[in-house]
CSV table of C-alpha atoms and ligand atoms in Angstrom, one decimal:
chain,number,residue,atom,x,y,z
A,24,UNK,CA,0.0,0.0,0.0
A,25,UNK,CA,1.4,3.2,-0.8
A,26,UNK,CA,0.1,6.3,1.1
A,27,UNK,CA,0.8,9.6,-0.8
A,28,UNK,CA,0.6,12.8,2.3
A,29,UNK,CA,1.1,16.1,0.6
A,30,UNK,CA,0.3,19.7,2.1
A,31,UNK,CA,1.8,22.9,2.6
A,32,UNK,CA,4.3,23.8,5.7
A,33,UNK,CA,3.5,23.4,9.0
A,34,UNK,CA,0.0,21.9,7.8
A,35,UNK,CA,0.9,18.5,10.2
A,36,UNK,CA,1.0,16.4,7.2
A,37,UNK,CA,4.9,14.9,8.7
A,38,UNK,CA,3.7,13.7,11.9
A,39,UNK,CA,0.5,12.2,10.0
A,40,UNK,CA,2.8,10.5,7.7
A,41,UNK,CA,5.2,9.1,10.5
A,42,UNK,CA,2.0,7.8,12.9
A,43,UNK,CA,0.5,6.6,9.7
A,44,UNK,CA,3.7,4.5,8.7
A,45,UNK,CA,3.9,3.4,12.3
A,46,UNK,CA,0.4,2.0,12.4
A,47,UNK,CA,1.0,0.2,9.2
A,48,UNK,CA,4.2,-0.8,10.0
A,49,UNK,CA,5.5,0.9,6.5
A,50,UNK,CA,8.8,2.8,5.6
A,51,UNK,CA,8.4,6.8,5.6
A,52,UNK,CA,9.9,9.1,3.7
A,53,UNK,CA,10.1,13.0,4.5
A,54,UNK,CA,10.4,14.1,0.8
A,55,UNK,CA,10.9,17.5,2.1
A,56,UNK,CA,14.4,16.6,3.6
A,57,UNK,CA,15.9,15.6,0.2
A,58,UNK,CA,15.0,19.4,-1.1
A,59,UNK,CA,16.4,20.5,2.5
A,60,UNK,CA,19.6,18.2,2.2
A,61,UNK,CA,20.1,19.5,-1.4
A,62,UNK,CA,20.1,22.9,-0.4
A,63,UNK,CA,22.2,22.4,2.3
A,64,UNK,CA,24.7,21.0,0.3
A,65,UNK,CA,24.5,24.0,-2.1
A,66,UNK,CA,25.2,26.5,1.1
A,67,UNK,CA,27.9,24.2,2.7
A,68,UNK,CA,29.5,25.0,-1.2
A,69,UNK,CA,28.9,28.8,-1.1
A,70,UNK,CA,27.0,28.5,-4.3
A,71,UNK,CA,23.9,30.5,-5.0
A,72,UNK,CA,20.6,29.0,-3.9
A,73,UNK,CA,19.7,29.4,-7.7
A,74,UNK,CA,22.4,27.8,-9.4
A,75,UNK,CA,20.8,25.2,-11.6
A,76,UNK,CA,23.8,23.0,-12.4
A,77,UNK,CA,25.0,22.9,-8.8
A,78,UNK,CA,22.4,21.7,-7.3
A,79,UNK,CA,21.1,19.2,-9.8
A,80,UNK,CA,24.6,18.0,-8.9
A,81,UNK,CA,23.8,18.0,-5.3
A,82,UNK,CA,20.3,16.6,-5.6
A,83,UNK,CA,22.0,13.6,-7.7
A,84,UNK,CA,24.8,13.2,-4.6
A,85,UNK,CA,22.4,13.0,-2.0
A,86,UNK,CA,22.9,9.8,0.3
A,87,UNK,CA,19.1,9.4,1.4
A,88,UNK,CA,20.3,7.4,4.6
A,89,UNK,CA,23.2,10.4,6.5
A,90,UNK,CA,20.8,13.2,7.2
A,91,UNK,CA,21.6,15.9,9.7
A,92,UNK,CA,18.2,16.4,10.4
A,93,UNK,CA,18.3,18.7,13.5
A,94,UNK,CA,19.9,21.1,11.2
A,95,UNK,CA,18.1,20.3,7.9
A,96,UNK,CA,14.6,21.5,10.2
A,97,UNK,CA,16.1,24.4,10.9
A,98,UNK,CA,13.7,27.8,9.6
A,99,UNK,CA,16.1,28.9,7.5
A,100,UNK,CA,16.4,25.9,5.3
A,101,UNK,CA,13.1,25.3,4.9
A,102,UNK,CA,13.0,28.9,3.1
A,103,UNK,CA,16.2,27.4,1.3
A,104,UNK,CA,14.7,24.5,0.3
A,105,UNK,CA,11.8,26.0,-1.3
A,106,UNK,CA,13.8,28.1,-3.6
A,107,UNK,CA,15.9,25.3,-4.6
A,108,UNK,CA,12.3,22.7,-5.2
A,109,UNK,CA,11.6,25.8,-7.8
A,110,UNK,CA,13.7,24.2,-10.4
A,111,UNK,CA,12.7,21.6,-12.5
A,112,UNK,CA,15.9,20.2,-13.1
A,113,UNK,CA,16.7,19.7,-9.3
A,114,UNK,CA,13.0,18.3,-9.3
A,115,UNK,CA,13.7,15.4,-12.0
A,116,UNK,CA,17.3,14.9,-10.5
A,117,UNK,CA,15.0,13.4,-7.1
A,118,UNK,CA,12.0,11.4,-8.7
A,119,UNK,CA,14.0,7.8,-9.2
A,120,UNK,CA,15.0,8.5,-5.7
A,121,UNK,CA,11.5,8.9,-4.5
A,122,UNK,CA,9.8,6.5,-7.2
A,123,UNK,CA,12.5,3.7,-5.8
A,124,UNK,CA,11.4,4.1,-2.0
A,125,UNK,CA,7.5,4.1,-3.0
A,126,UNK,CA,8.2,1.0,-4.7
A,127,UNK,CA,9.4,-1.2,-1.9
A,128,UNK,CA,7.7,-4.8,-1.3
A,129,UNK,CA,4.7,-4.2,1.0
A,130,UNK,CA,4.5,-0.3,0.3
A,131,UNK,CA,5.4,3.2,1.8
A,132,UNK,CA,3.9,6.1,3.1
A,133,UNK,CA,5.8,9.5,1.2
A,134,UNK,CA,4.7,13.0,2.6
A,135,UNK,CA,6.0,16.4,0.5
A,136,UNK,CA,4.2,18.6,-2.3
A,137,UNK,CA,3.8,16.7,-5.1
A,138,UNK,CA,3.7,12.8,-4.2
A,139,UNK,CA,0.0,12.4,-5.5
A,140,UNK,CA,0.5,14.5,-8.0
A,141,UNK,CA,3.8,13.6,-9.6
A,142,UNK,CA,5.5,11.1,-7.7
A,143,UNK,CA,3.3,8.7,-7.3
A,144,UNK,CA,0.2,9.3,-9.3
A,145,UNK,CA,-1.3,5.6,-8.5
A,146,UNK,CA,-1.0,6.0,-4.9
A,147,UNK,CA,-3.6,3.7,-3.0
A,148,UNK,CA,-4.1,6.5,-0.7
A,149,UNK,CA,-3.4,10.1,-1.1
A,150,UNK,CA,-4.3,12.7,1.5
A,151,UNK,CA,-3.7,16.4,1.0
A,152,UNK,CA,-4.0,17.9,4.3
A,153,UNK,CA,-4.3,22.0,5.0
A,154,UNK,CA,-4.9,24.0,7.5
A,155,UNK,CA,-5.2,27.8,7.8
A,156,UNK,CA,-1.9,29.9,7.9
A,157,UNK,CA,-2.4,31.4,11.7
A,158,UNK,CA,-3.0,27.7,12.8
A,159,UNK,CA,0.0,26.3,11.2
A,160,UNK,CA,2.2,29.8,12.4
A,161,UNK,CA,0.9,28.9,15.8
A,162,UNK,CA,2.2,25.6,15.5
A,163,UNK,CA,5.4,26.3,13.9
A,164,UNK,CA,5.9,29.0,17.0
A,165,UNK,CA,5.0,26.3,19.7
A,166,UNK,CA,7.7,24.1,17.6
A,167,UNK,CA,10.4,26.3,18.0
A,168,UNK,CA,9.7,27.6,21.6
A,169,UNK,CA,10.0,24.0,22.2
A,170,UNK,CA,13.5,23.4,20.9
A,171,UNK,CA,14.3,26.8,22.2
A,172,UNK,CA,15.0,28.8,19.0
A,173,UNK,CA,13.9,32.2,19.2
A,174,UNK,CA,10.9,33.6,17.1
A,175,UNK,CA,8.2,36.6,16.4
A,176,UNK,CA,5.0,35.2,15.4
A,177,UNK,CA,4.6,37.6,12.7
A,178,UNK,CA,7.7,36.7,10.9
A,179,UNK,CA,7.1,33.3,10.7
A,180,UNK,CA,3.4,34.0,9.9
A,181,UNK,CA,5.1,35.5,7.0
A,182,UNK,CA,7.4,32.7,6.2
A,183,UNK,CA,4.6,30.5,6.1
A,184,UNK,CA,2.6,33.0,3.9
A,185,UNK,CA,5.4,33.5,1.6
A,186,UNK,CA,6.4,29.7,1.2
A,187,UNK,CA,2.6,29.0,0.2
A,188,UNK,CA,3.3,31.2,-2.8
A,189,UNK,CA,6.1,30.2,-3.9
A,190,UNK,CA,5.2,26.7,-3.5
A,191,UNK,CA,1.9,27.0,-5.1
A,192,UNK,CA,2.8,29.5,-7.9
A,193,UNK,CA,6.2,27.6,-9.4
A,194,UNK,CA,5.6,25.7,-12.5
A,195,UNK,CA,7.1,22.7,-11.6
A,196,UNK,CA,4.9,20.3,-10.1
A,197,UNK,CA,3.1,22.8,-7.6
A,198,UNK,CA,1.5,21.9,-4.3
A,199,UNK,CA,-1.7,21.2,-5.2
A,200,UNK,CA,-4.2,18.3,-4.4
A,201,UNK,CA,-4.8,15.1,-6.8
A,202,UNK,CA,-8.0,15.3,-7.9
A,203,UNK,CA,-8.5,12.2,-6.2
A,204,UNK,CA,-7.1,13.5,-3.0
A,205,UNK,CA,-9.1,13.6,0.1
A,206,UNK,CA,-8.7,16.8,1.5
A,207,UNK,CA,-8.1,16.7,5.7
A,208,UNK,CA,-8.6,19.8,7.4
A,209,UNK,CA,-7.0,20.0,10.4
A,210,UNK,CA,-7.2,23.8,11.5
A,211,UNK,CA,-9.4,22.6,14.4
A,212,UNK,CA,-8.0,19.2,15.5
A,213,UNK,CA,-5.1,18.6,17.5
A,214,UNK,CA,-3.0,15.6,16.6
A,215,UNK,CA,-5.0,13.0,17.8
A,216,UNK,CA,-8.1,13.8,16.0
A,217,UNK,CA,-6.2,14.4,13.4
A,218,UNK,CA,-3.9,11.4,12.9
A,219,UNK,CA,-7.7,9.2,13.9
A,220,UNK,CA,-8.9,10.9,10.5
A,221,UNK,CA,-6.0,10.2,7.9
A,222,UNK,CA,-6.2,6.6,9.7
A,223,UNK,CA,-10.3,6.7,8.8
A,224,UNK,CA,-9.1,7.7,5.1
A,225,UNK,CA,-7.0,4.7,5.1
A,226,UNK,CA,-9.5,2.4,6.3
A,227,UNK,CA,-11.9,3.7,4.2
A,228,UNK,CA,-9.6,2.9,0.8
A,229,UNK,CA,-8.9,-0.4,1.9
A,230,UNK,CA,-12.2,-1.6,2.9
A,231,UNK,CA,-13.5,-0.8,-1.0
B,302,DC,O1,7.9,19.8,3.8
B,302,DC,P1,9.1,20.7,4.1
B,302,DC,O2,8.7,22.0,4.8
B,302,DC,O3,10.2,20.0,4.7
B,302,DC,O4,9.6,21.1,2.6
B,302,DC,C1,10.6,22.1,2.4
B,302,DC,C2,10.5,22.7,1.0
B,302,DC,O5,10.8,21.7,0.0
B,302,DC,C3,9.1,23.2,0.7
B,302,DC,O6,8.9,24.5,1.0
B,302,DC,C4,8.9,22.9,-0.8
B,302,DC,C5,9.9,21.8,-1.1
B,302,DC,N1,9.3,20.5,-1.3
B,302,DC,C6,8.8,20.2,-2.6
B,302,DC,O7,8.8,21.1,-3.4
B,302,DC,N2,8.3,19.0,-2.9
B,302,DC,C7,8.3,18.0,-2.0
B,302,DC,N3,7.8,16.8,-2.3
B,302,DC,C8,8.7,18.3,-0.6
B,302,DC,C9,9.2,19.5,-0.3
C-alpha cells in the first residue's frame, strides 16, 4: 500500500505520515528533507541557492540514509529549500529516488508537495491535508519555543505565507491536491483527531 501525504508547511501532514507509517508498519519518507539536504549541500559550497547546475549535482549526490536532520529542520532551510524545489531540473534529479522508495515490497507512506500528484500518481491512498496559515504559524511557533529557538510570530506568519506562494505558484509540479485527493482539514483538531482521520481515510480505501 502506498500512502501519498502532501500539504503545505507546517500543515501536520509529517507527523500524520510518521504515525500513519507506524500504524502500518511501512517505511516513511520525509520528501521534504531531500530538497532540504540538497540545499544544504548548495550552502555548505557557497553556491547560489539558484544555481541550476549545482544543485542538480547535489540533488544527484544525495545519500538518502546520512541526514543531519536537527539542522536540515532548521527555519532557514526550509526557506532554502523551497527556492531550490523551484527548479525543474533539481525536481527530475530526485524522482528515481522517491519512485524507488515508494516502490518497496509491502508499500510506503511518502509526505512532501507533489507525491499524488507527480511522484506517485497511483498512490492507494493520497491525502492532501491544509490548514489555515495562523493555525500552522501557531504551530510552527509552539515548535520552536520548544526546541528553544527564538521567534516573532509575525515573521514566521510570514514565512509561512510566503512559502505558500512560492510553492503553489512555481511551474514545476506545484502543491496542489490530486484530484483524487481527500482533502483533511486540520485547523481545528489537535494531533490526535487528526492522525484518527488520515487513519479513517485509510481504512476507508482499503475496505472498497
Ligand atoms: O515539507 P518541508 O517543509 O520540509 O519542505 C521544504 C520545502 O521543500 C518546501 O517549501 C517545498 C519543497 N518540497 C517540494 O517542493 N516538494 C516536496 N515533495 C517536498 C518539499
Amino acid at each position: 500500500m502506498i500512502i501519498a501525504i502532501d500539504g503545505p508547511a507546517a500543515s501536520g501532514k509529517g507527523t500524520l505520515a510518521r504515525r500513519l507509517a507506524a500504524g502500518y508498519g511501512l517505511p516513511h519518507l520525509d520528501t521534504g528533507l531531500l530538497y532540504r539536504a540538497t540545499a544544504a549541500a548548495l550552502l555548505d559550497q557557497d553556491r547560489d541557492l539558484r544555481d541550476v547546475d549545482a544543485a542538480v549535482a547535489a540533488a544527484r549526490g544525495l545519500a538518502l540514509t546520512d541526514f543531519d536532520e536537527e539542522r536540515l529542520r532548521r527555519r532557514e532551510m526550509g526557506e532554502a529549500a523551497s527556492i531550490v524545489a523551484a527548479m525543474g531540473p533539481v525536481r527530475e534529479a530526485l524522482i528515481a529516488a522517491q519512485r524507488n522508495f515508494a516502490a518497496r515490497p509491502g508499500g510506503a507512506v511518502l509526505d512532501g508537495r507533489d507525491i499524488g500528484t507527480v511522484i506517485c500518481p497511483a498512490a492507494d491512498v493520497k491525502i492532501f491535508v491544509v490548514a489555515s496559515p495562523e493555525a500552522r504559524a501557531q504551530r510552527r511557533a509552539l515548535e520552536l519555543a520548544a526546541r528553544g529557538e527564538k521567534f516573532d510570530y509575525a515573521t514566521i506568519l510570514n514565512e509561512i505565507l510566503r512559502r505558500d506562494a512560492r510553492d503553489s505558484e512555481r511551474s514545476a509540479a506545484p502543491l496542489r491536491p490530486a484530484p483524487d485527493a481527500v482533502l483533511l482539514d486540520t485547523t481545528r483538531l489537535n494531533i490526535e483527531a487528526a492522525f484518527e482521520a488520515a487513519r479513517r481515510i485509510v481504512e476507508e480505501k482499503i475496505r472498497r
